[in-house]
Coordinates of C-alpha atoms in Angstrom, one line a residue:
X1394 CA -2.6 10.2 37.2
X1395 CA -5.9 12.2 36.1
X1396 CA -9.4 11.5 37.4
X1397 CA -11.4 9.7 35.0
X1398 CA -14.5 11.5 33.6
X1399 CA -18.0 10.2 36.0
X1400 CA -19.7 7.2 34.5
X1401 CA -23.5 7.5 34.7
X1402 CA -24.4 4.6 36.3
X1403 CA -24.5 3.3 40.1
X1404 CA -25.7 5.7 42.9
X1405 CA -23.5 8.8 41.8
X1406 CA -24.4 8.8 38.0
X1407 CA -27.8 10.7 38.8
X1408 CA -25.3 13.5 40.2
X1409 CA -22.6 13.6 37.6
X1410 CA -25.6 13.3 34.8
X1411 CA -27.4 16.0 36.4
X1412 CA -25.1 18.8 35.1
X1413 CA -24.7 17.3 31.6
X1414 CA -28.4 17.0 30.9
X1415 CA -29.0 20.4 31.5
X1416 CA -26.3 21.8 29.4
X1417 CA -28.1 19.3 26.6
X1418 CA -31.4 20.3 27.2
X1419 CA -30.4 24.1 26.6
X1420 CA -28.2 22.7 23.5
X1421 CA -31.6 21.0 22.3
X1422 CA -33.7 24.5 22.7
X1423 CA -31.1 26.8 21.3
X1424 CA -30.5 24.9 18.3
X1425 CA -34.2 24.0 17.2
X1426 CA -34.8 27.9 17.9
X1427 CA -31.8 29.0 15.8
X1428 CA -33.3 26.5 13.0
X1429 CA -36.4 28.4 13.5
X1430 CA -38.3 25.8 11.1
X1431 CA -38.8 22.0 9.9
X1432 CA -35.1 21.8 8.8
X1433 CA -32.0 23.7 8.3
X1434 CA -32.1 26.0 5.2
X1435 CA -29.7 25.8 2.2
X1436 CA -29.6 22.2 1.3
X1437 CA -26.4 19.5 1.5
X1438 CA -23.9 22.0 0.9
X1439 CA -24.8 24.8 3.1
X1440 CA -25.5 22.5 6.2
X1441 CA -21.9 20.6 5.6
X1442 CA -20.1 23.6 6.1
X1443 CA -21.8 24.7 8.9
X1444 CA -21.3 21.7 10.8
X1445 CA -17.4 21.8 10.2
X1446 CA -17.1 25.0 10.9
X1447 CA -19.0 24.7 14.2
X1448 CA -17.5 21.3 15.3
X1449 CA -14.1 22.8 14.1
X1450 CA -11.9 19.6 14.9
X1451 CA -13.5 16.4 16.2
X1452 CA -10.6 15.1 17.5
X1453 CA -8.3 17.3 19.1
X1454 CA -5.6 16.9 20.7
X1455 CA -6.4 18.1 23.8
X1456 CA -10.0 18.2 25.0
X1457 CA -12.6 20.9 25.2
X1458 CA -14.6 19.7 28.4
X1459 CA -17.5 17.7 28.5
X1460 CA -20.1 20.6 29.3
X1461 CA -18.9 22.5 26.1
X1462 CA -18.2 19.7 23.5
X1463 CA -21.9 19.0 24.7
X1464 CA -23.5 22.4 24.2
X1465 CA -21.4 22.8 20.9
X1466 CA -22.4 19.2 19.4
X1467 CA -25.7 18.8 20.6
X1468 CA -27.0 22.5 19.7
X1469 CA -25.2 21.5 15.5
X1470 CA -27.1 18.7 15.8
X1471 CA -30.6 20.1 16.5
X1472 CA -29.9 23.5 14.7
X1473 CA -29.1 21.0 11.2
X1474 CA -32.1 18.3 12.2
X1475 CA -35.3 17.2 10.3
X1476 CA -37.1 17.9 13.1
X1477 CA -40.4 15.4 13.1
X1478 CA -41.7 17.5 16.0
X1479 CA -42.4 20.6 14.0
X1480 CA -45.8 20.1 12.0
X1481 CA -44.5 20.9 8.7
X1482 CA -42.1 18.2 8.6
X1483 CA -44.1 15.5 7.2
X1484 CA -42.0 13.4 5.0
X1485 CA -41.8 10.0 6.3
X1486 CA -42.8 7.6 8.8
X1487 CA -40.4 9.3 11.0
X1488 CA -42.3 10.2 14.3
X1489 CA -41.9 13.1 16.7
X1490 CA -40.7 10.6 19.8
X1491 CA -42.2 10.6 23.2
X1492 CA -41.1 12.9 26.0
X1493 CA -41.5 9.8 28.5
X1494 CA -39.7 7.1 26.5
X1495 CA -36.8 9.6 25.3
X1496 CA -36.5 9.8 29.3
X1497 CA -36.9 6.1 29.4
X1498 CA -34.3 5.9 26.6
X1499 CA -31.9 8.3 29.1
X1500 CA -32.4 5.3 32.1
X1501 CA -31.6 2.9 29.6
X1502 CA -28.2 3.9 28.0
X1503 CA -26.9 4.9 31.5
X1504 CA -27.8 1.6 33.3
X1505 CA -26.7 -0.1 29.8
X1506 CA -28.0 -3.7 30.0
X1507 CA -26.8 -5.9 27.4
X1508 CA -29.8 -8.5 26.5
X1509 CA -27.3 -11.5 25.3
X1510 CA -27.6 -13.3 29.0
X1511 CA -29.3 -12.6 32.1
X1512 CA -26.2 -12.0 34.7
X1513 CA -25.7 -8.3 32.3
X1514 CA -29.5 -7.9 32.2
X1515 CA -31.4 -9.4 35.0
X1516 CA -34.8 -7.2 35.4
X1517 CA -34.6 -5.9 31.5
X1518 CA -34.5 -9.4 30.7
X1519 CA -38.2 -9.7 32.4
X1520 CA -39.2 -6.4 31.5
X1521 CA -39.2 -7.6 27.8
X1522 CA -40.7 -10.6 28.4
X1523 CA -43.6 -9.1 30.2
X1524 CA -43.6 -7.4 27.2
X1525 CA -43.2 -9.4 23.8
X1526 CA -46.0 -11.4 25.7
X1527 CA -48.5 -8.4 26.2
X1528 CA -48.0 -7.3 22.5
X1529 CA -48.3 -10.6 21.0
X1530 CA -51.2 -11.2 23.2
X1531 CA -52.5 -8.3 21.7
X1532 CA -52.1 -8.9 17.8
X1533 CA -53.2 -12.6 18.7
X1534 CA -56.3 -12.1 20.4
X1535 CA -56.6 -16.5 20.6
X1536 CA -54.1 -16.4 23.0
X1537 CA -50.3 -17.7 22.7
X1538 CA -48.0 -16.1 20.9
X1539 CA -44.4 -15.1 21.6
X1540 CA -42.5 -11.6 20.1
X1541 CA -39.0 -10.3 19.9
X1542 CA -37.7 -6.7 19.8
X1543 CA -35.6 -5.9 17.0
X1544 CA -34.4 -2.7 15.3
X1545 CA -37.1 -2.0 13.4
X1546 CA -39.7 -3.0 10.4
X1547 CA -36.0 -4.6 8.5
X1548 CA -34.7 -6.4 10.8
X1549 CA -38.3 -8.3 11.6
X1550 CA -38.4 -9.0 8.0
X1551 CA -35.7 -10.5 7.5
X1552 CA -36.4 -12.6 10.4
X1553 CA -39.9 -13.9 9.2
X1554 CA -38.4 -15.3 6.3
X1555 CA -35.3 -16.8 8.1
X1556 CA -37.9 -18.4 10.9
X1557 CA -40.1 -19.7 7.9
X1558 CA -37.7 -21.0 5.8
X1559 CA -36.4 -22.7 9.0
X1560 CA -40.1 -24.2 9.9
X1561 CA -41.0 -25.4 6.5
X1562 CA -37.3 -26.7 5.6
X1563 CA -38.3 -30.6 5.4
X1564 CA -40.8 -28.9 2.3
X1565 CA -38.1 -27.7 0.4
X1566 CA -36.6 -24.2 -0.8
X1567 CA -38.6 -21.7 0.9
X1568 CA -40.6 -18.8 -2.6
X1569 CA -41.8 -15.7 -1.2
X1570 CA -44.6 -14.1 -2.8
X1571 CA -45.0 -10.5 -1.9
X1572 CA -47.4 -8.1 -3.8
X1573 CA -45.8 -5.1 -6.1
X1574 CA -46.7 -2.7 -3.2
X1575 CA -44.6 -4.7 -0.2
X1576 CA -41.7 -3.2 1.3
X1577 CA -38.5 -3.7 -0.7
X1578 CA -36.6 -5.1 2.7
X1579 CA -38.4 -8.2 1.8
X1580 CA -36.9 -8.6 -1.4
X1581 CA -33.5 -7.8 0.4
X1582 CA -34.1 -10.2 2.9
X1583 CA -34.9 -12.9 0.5
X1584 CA -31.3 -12.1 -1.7
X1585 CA -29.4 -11.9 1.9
X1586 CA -30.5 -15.5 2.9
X1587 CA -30.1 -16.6 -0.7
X1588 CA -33.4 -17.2 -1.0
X1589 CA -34.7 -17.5 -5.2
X1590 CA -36.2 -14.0 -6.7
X1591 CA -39.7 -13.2 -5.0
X1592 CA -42.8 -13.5 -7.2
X1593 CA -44.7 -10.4 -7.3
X1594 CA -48.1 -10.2 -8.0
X1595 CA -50.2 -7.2 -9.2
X1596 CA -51.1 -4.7 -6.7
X1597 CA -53.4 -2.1 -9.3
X1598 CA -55.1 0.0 -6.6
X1599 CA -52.2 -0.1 -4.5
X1600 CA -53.1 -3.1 -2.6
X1601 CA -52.3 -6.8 -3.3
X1602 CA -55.0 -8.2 -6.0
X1603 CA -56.6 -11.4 -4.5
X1604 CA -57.3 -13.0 -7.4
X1605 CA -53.5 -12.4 -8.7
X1606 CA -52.7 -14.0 -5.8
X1607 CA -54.8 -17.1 -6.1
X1608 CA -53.6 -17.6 -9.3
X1609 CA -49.3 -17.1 -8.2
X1610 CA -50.3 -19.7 -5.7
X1611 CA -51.8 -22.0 -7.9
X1612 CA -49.1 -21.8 -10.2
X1613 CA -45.8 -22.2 -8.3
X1614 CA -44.1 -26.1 -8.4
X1615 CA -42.7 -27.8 -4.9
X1616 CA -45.0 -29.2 -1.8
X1617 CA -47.5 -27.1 0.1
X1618 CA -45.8 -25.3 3.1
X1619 CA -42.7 -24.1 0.9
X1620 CA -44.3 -21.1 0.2
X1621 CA -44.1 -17.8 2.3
X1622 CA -47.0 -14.7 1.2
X1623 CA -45.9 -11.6 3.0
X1624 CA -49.1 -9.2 2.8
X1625 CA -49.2 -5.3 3.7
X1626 CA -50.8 -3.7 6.4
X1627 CA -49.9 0.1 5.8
X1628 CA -47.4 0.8 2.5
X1629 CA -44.9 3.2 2.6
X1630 CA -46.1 5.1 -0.3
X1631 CA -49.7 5.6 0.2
X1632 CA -50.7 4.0 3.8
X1633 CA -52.9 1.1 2.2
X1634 CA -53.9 -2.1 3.5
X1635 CA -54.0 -5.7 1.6
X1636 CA -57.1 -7.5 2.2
X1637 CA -56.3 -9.8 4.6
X1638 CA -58.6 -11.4 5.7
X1639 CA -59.1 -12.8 2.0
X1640 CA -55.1 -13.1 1.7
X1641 CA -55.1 -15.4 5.0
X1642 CA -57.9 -17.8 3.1
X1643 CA -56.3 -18.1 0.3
X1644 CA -53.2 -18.9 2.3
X1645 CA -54.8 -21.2 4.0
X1646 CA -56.1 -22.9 0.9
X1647 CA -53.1 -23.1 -0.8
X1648 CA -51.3 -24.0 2.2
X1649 CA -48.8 -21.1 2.6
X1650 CA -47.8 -19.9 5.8
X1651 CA -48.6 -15.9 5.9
X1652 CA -46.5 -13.0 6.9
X1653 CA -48.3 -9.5 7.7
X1654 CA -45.4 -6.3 7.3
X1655 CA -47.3 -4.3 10.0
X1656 CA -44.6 -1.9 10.5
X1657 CA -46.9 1.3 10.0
X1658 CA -50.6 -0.2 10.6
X1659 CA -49.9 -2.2 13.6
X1660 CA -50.5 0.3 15.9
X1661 CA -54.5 0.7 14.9
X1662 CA -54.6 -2.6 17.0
X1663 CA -54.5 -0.1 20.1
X1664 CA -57.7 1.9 18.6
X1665 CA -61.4 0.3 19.3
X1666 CA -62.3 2.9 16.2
X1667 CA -59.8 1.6 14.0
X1668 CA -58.9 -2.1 15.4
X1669 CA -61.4 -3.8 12.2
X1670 CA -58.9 -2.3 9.4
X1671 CA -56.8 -5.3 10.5
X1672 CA -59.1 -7.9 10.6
X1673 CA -57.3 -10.9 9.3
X1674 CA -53.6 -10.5 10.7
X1675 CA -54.7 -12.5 13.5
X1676 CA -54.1 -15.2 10.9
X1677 CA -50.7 -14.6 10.2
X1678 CA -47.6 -17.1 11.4
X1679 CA -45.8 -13.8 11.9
X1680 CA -46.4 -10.1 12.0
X1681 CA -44.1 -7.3 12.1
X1682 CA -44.3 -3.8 14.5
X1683 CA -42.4 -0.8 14.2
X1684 CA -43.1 1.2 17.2
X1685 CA -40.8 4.1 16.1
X1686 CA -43.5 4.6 13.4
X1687 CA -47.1 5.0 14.6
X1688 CA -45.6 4.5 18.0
X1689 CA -43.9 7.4 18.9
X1690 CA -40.9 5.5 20.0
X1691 CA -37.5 6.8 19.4
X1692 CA -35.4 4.7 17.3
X1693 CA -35.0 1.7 17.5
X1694 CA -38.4 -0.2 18.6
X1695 CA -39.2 -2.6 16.7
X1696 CA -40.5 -6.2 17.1
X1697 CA -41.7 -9.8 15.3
X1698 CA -44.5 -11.2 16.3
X1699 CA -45.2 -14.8 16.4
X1700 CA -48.2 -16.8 16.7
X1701 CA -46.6 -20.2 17.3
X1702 CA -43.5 -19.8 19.9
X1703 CA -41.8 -23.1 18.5
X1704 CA -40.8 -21.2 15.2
X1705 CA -38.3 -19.2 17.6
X1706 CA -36.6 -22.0 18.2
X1707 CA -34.6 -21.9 15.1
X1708 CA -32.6 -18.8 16.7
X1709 CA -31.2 -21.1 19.4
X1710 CA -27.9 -21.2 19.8
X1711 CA -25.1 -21.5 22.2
X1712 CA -21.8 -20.1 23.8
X1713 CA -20.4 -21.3 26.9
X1714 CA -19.8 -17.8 28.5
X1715 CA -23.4 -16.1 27.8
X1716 CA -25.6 -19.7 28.2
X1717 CA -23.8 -22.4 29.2
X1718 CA -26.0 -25.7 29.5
X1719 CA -25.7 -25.9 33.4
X1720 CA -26.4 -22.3 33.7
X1721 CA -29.7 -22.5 31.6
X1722 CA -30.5 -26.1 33.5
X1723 CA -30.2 -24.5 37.1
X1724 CA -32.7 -21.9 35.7
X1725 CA -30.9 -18.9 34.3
X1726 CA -32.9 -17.4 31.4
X1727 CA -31.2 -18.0 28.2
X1728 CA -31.4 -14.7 26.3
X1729 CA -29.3 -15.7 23.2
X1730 CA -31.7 -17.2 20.9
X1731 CA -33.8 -14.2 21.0
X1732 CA -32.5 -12.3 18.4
X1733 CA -29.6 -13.0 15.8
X1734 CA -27.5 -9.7 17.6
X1735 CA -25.8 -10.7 20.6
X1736 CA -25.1 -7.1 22.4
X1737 CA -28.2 -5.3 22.1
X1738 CA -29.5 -2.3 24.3
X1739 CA -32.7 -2.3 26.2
X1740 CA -35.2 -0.8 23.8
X1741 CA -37.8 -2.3 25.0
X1742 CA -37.3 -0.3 28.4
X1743 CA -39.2 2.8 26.4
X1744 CA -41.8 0.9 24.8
X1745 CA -42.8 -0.6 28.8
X1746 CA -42.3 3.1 29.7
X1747 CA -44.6 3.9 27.1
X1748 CA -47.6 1.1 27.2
X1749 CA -47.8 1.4 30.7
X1750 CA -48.3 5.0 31.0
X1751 CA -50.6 5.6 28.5
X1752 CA -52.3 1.9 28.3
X1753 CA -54.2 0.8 25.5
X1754 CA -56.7 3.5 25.4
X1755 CA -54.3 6.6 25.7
X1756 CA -52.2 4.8 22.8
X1757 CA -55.2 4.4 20.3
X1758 CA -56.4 8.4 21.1
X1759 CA -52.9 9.2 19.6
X1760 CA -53.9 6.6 16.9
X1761 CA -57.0 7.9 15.9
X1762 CA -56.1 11.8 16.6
X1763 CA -53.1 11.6 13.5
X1764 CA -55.6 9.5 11.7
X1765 CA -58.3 12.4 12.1
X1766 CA -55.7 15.0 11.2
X1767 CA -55.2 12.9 7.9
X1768 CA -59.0 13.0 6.7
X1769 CA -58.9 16.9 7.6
X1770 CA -56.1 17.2 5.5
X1771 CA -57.2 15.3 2.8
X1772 CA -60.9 17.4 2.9
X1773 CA -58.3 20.3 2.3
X1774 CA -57.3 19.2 -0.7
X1775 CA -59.9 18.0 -1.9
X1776 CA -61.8 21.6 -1.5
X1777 CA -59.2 23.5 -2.9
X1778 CA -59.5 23.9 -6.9
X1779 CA -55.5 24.4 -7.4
X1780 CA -54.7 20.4 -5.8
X1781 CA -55.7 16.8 -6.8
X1782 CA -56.0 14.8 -4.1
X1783 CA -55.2 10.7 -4.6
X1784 CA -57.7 9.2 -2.4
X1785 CA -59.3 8.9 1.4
X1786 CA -56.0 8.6 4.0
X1787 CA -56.4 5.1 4.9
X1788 CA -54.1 5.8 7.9
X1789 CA -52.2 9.0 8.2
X1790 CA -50.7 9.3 5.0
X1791 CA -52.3 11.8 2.5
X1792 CA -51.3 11.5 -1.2
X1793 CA -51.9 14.8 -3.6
X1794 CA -50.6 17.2 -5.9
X1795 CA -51.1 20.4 -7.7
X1796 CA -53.9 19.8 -10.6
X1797 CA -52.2 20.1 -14.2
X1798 CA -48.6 20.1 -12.8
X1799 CA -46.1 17.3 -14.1
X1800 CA -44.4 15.0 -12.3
X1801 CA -40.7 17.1 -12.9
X1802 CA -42.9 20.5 -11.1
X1803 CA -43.7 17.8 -8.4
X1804 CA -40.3 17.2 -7.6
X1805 CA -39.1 20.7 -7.9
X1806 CA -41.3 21.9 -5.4
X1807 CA -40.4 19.2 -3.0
X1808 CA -36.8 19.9 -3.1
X1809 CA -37.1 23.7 -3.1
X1810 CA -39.0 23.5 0.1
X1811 CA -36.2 21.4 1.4
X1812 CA -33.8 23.7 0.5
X1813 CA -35.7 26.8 1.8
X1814 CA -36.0 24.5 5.2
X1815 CA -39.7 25.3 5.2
X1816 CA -41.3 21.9 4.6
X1817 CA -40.4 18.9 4.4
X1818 CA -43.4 16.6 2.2
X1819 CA -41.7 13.3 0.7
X1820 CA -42.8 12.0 -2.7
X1821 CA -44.8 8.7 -4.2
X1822 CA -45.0 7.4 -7.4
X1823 CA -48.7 5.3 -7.6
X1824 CA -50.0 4.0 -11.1
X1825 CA -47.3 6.4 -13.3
X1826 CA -48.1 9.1 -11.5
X1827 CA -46.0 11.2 -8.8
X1828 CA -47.4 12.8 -6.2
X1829 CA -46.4 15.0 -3.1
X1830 CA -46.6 12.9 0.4
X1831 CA -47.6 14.0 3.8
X1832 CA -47.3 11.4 6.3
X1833 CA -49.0 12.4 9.6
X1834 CA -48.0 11.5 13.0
X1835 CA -47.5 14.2 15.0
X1836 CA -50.6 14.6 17.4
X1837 CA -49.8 17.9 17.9
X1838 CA -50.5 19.1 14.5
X1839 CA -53.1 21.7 14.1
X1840 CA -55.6 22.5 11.0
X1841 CA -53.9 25.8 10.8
X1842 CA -50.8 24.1 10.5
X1843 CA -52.1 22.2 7.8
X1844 CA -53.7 24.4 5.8
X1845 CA -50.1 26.2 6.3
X1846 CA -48.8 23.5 4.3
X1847 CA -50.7 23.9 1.5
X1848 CA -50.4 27.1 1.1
X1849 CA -46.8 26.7 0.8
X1850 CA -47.2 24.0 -1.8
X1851 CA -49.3 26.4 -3.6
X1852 CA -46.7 29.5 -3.3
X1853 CA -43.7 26.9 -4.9
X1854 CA -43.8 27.4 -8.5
X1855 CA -40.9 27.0 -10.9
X1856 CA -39.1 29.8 -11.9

């Protein structure tokens, strides 16, 4: 009989990991340095083929060893990535992860706790209760408050409306009202728990209009408390911010609970400079982070906030062999009803890695140092005669495009960057219009690397 490969856990896994690691870490460098850019050059087709014919067969029938099938995978994989760590690949809210929490994320795949009950997880189960309460305690500055990790900005979405239409069930069907600029998981969420259509009001400048607002609210039919408004604190397209503050009053005076998709502006809670941009999602019932965002998490690290605890209490539920009632009752933690996954994987290990390391300070200097990068950026364009720049970065996204070009030229030079893997700039269509996006959020992005990027904009023409 054979000798099973090494697992990586108990007192020997450091050993048998040891060897592997570095045969990945070389992978990692050669393959970023034979990419030698943002991304791998030659579009779809090119980088299919050469995956197959470096991967050759997946499945062979006998193996190659687990030092080369790592070296030969792992090196494909980083010589064909989007690689956020590279300053010129500013698409999306994609961020260039952490050296600490991707080490973090290492401890936490080889120890592999499973958070459905506390006899597979028994410290991680504390670790992310120390904290969901710390980063709740956080967003509600009162006091209280509760949080769960989730997968990211999705998942928490969909929970806020299945926790709301659980709280205000006695009121009746549960109407969302989101603003034409809200995330379209929302409107997923709602059709997934067969909720009716959302009603969307008017969002002109790119943020939800008030007034609109006041005047959806006033309008819909059933009891107060049957309606959920899910404002915006950092869109996708253009990194804006609904008025919430004003949003939460009218909430208030309508008597709608309030839901605040933070999955990109959360973060500016951790800046002093930029904490005031938020003022008004203290007011929400729920609130939703993406730390693999404006975090620098890898993926996933996500949570949903919650300013009243109780409304978790619709996610209770039981089986006998992960929280049986005399298990729970002689003081086992019951881990079940916090999230609608049973097996999950300790992400919040990184994000404790993370917070604790750098504290609140070190995490708002990132904050406000890719903020800063976007206002340099968008003085850039806004100096140079050949671009049109949309408007001041609210956060770090940075909307603009080459004056007198048409929206077809806009998307021809986005794709030939792609396919010359030089850039990578994603796109926005705002009022009619589309424009080129760059979405900052690597802190080690330089001016030169920005003015870099324009200057390839400017070279891209159509031929």
């Amino acid at each position: 009989m054979s000798t099973p490969p090494p697992l990586a856990g108990g007192a020997q896994g450091p050993d048998a990991l040891r060897p592997l690691l570095t045969a990945a870490l070389d992978a990692l460098r050669t393959g970023a340095t034979a990419r030698g850019g943002p991304l791998p050059a030659g579009g779809p087709t090119a980088v299919a083929a050469r995956v197959r014919e470096a991967v050759g067969e997946v499945l062979p029938t006998r193996g190659e060893g687990s030092e080369a099938a790592l070296r030969t995978l792992v090196h494909t994989l980083a010589e064909g990535a989007a690689d956020p760590a590279d300053a010129l690949c500013a698409a999306h809210l994609h961020c260039p992860p952490l050296a600490l929490a991707v080490a973090a994320d290492l401890a936490a795949s080889a120890l592999n706790p499973s958070m459905d009950s506390w006899d597979q997880a028994p410290a991680a189960s504390e670790v992310e209760n120390l904290v969901t309460r710390a980063l709740a305690a956080q967003a509600y500055r009162a006091g209280g408050g509760d949080a769960l990790i989730t997968t990211g900005g999705t998942e928490s979405n969909q929970l806020a409306l299945l926790l709301a239409r659980e709280r205000t069930a006695a009121h009746g069907p549960l109407r969302l009202v989101v603003g034409a600029n809200a995330h379209h998981s929302l409107g997923r969420a709602a059709w997934l728990l067969g909720m009716p259509e959302p009603v969307v009001v008017p969002a002109p400048a790119g943020v939800l209009d008030p007034a609109a607002l006041d005047a959806a609210l006033a309008g819909l039919p059933g009891p107060p408390g049957s309606v959920l408004v899910a404002a915006t604190a950092g869109t996708t397209d253009a990194g804006l911010i609904d008025p919430l503050d004003r949003v939460a009053d009218l909430c208030a005076q309508h008597g709608a609970r309030l839901h605040v998709d933070a999955a990109y502006g959360g973060p500016l809670l951790f800046s002093d400079v930029r904490r005031g941009l938020l003022h008004g999602m203290e007011r929400a019932d729920s609130i939703t982070f993406d730390l693999h965002k404006l975090g620098w998490q890898p993926v996933a690290a996500g949570l949903i906030l919650v300013r009243d605890p109780h409304d978790l209490a619709a996610l209770g539920h039981h089986a006998d062999y992960l929280n049986a009632g005399d298990d729970t009752e002689a003081g086992l933690p019951d881990l079940l009803g916090r999230s609608l996954r049973t097996t999950r994987r300790p992400d919040v290990l990184k994000i404790a890695v993370t917070l604790k390391a750098l504290g609140q300070q070190g995490l708002g200097a990132l904050v406000d140092q890719v903020c800063a990068q976007a206002g340099e950026f968008a003085v850039l364009v806004d100096a140079h005669p050949g671009f049109e720049l949309y408007d001041r970065p609210v956060i770090s996204t940075v909307l603009f495009r080459p004056a007198g070009a048409d929206d077809d030229h806009i998307a021809y030079v986005r794709r030939e960057l792609l396919g010359q893997g030089r850039a990578v700039l994603g796109r926005a269509t705002i009022d009619g219009r589309r424009w080129l996006k760059a979405t900052l959020l690597n802190p080690h992005t330089r001016p030169g690397d920005l003015a870099e990027l324009l200057k390839l904009v400017e070279g891209t023409t159509p031929r």
